[in-house]
PDB file of C-alpha atoms in Angstrom:
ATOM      1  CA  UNK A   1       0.000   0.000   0.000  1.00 26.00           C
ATOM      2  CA  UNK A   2       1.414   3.550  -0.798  1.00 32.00           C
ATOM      3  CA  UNK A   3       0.043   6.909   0.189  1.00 34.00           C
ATOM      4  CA  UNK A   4       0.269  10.322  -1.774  1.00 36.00           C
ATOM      5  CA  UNK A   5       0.415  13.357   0.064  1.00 36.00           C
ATOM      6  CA  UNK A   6      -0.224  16.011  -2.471  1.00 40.00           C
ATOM      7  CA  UNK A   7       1.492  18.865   0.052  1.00 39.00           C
ATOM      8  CA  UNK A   8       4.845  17.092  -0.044  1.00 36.00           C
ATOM      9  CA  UNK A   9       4.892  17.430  -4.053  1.00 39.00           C
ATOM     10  CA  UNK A  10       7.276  14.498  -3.800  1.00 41.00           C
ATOM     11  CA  UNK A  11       7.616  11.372  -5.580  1.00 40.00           C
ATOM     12  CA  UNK A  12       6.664   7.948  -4.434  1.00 41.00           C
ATOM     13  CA  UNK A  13       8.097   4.733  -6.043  1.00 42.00           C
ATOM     14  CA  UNK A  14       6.408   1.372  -6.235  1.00 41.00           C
ATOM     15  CA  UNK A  15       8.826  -1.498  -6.957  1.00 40.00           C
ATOM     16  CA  UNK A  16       7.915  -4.269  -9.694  1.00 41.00           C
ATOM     17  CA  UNK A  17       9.861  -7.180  -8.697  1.00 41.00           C
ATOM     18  CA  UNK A  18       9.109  -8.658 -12.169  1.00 42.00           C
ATOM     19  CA  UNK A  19      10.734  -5.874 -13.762  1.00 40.00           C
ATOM     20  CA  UNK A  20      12.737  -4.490 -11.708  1.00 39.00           C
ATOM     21  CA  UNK A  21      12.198  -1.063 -11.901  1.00 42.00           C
ATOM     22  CA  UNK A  22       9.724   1.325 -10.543  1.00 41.00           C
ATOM     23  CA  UNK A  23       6.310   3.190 -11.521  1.00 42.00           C
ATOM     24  CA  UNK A  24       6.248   6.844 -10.255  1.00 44.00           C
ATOM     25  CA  UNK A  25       3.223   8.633  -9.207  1.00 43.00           C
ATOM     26  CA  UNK A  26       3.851  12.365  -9.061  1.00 39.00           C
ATOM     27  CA  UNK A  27       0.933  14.108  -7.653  1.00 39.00           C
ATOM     28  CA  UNK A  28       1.763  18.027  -6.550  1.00 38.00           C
ATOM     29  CA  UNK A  29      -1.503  18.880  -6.766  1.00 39.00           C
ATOM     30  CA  UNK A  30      -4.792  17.753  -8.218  1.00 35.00           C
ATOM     31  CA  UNK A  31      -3.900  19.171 -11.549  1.00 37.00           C
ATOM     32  CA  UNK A  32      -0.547  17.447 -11.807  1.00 41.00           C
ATOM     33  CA  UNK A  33       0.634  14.525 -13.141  1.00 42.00           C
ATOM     34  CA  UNK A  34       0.379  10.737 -12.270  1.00 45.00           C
ATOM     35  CA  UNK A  35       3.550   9.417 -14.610  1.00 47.00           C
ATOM     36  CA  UNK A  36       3.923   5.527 -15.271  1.00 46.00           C
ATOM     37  CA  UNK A  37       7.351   4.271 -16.201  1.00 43.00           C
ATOM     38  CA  UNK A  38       7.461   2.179 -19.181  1.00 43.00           C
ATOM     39  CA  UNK A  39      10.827   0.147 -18.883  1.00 44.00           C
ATOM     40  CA  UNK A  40      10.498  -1.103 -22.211  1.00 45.00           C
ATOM     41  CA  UNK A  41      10.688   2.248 -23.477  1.00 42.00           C
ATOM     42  CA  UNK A  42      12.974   3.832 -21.007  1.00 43.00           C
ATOM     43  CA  UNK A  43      10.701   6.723 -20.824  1.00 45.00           C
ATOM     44  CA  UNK A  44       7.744   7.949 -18.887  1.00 44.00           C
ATOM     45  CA  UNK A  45       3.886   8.374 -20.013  1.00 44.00           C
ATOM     46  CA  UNK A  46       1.795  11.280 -18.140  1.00 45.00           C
ATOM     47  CA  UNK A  47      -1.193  11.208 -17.280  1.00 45.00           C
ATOM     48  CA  UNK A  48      -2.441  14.865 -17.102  1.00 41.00           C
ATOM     49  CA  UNK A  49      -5.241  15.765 -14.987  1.00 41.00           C
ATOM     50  CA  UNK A  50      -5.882  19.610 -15.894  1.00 40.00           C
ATOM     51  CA  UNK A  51      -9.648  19.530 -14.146  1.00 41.00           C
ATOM     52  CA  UNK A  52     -10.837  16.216 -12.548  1.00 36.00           C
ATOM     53  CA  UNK A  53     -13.794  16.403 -15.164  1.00 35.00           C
ATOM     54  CA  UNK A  54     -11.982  17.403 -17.999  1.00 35.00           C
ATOM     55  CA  UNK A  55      -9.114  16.775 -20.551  1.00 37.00           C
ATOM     56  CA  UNK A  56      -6.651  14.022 -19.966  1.00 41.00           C
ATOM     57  CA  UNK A  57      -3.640  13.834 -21.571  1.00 43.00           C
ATOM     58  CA  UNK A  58      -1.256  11.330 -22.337  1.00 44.00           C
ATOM     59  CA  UNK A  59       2.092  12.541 -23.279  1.00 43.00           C
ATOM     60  CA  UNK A  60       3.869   9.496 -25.285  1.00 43.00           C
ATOM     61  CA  UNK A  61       7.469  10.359 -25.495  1.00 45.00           C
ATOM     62  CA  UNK A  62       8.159   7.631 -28.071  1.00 46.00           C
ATOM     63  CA  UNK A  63       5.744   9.573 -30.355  1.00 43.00           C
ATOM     64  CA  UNK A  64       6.783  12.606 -29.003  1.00 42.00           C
ATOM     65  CA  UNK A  65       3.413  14.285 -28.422  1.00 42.00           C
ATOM     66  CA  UNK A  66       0.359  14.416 -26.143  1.00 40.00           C
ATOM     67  CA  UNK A  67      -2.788  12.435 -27.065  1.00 42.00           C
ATOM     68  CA  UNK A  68      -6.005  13.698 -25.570  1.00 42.00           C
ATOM     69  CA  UNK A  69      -9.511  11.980 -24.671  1.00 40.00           C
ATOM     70  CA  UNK A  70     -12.331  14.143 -23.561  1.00 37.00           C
ATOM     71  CA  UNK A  71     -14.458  12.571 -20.552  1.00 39.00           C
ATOM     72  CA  UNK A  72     -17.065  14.201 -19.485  1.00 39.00           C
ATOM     73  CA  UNK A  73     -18.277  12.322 -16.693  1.00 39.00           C
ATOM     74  CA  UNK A  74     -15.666  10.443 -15.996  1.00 37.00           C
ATOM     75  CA  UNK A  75     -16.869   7.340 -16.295  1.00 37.00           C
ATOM     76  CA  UNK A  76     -16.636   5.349 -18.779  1.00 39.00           C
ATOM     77  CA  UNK A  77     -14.000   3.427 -20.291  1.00 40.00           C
ATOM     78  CA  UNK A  78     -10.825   4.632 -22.582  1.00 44.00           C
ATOM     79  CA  UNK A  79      -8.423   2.960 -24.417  1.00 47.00           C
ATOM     80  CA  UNK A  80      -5.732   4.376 -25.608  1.00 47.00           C
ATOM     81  CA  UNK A  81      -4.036   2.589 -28.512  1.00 45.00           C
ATOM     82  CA  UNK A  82       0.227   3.255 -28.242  1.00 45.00           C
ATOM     83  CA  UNK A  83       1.468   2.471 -31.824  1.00 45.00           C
ATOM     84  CA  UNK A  84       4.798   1.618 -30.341  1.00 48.00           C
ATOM     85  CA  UNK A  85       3.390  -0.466 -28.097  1.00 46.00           C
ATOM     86  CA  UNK A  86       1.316  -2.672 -30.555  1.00 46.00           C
ATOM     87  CA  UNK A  87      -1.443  -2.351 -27.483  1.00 48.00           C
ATOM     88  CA  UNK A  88      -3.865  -0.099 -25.797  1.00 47.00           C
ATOM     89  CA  UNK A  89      -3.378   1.781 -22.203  1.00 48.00           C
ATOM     90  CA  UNK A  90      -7.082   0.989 -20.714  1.00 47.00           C
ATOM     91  CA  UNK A  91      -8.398   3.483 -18.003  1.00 47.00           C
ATOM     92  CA  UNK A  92     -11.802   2.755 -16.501  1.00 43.00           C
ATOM     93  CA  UNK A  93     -12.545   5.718 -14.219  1.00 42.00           C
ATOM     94  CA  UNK A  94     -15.638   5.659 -12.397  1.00 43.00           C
ATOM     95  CA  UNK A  95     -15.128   8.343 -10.273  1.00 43.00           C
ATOM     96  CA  UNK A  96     -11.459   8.542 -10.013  1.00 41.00           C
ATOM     97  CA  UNK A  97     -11.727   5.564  -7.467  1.00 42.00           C
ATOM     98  CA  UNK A  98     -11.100   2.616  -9.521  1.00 44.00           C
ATOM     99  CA  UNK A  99      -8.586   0.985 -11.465  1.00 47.00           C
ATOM    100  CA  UNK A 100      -5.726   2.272 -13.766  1.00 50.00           C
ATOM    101  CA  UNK A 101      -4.606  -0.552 -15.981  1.00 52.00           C
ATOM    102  CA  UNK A 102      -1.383  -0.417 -17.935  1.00 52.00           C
ATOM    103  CA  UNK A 103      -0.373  -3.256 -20.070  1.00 50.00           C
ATOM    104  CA  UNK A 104       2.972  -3.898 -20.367  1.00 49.00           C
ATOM    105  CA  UNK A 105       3.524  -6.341 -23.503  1.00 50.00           C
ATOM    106  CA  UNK A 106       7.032  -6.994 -22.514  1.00 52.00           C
ATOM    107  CA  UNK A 107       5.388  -8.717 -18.965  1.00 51.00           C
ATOM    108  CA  UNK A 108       2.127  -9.651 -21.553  1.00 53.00           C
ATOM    109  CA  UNK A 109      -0.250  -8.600 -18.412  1.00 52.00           C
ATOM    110  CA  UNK A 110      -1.391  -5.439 -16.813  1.00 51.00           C
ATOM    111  CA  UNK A 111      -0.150  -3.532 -14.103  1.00 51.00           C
ATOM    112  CA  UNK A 112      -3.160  -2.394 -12.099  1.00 49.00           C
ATOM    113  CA  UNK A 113      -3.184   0.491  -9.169  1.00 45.00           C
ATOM    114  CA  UNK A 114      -6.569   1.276  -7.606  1.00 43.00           C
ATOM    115  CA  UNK A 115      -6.551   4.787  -6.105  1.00 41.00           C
ATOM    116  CA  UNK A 116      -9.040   6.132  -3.715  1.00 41.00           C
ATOM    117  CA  UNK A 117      -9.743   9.662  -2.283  1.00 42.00           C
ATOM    118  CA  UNK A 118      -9.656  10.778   1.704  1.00 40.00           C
ATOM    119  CA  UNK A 119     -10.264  14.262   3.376  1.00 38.00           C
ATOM    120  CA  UNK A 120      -6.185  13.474   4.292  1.00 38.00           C
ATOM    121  CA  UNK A 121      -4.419  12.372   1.409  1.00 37.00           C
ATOM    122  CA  UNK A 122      -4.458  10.507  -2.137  1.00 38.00           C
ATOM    123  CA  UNK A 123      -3.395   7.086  -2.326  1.00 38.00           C
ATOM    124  CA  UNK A 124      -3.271   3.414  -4.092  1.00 37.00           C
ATOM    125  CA  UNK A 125      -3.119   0.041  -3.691  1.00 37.00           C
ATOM    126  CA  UNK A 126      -1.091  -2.096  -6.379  1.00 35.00           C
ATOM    127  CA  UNK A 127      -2.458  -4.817  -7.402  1.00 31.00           C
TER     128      UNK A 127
END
């Protein structure tokens, strides 16, 4: 289990013993950004929440530009296909307290983090 502070604008690591490196979630603020390492690509992808009912954005450094879905509501489902990736980045957001899937074809399964919301803090569980 790992909790984010957002006041400590710091960065929290989460070990994945099956790849031996580390997904960081960076979360400043509430309008930051939540950035999954890709080892495979030796790069980062952001996930950029501007509003929490708005524009999400999803910087792919590969490509070298920022692919945006509109969602309304927030809850629905999104893939996002990664052409370098041959796969899709799934996000099912319900109400931003759900999962956050990201297939990794080297590991050919997903990496899943459920986040929840508190009057203290943001956090996750990995899955």
């Amino acid at each position: 289990m790992c909790l984010l502070v957002p006041a400590l604008e710091s960065c929290m690591c989460l070990l994945v013993p099956a790849i031996e490196s580390c997904m960081c979630l960076l979360v400043p603020a509430l309008e930051s950004c939540m950035c999954l390492l890709v080892p495979a690509l030796e790069s980062c992808m952001c996930l950029l929440v501007p509003e929490l009912e708005s524009w999400m954005c999803f910087f792919v450094p590969a490509l070298e530009s920022c692919m945006r879905l509109f969602v309304p509501a927030l809850e629905s489902c999104m893939c996002l296909f990664v052409p370098v990736l041959e796969s899709c980045i799934c996000l099912f957001v319900p109400a931003l307290e759900s999962c956050i899937c990201l297939f990794v074809p080297a590991l050919e399964s997903c990496i899943c983090l459920i986040f929840y919301r508190s009057a203290a803090a943001w956090g996750c569980w990995e899955l």
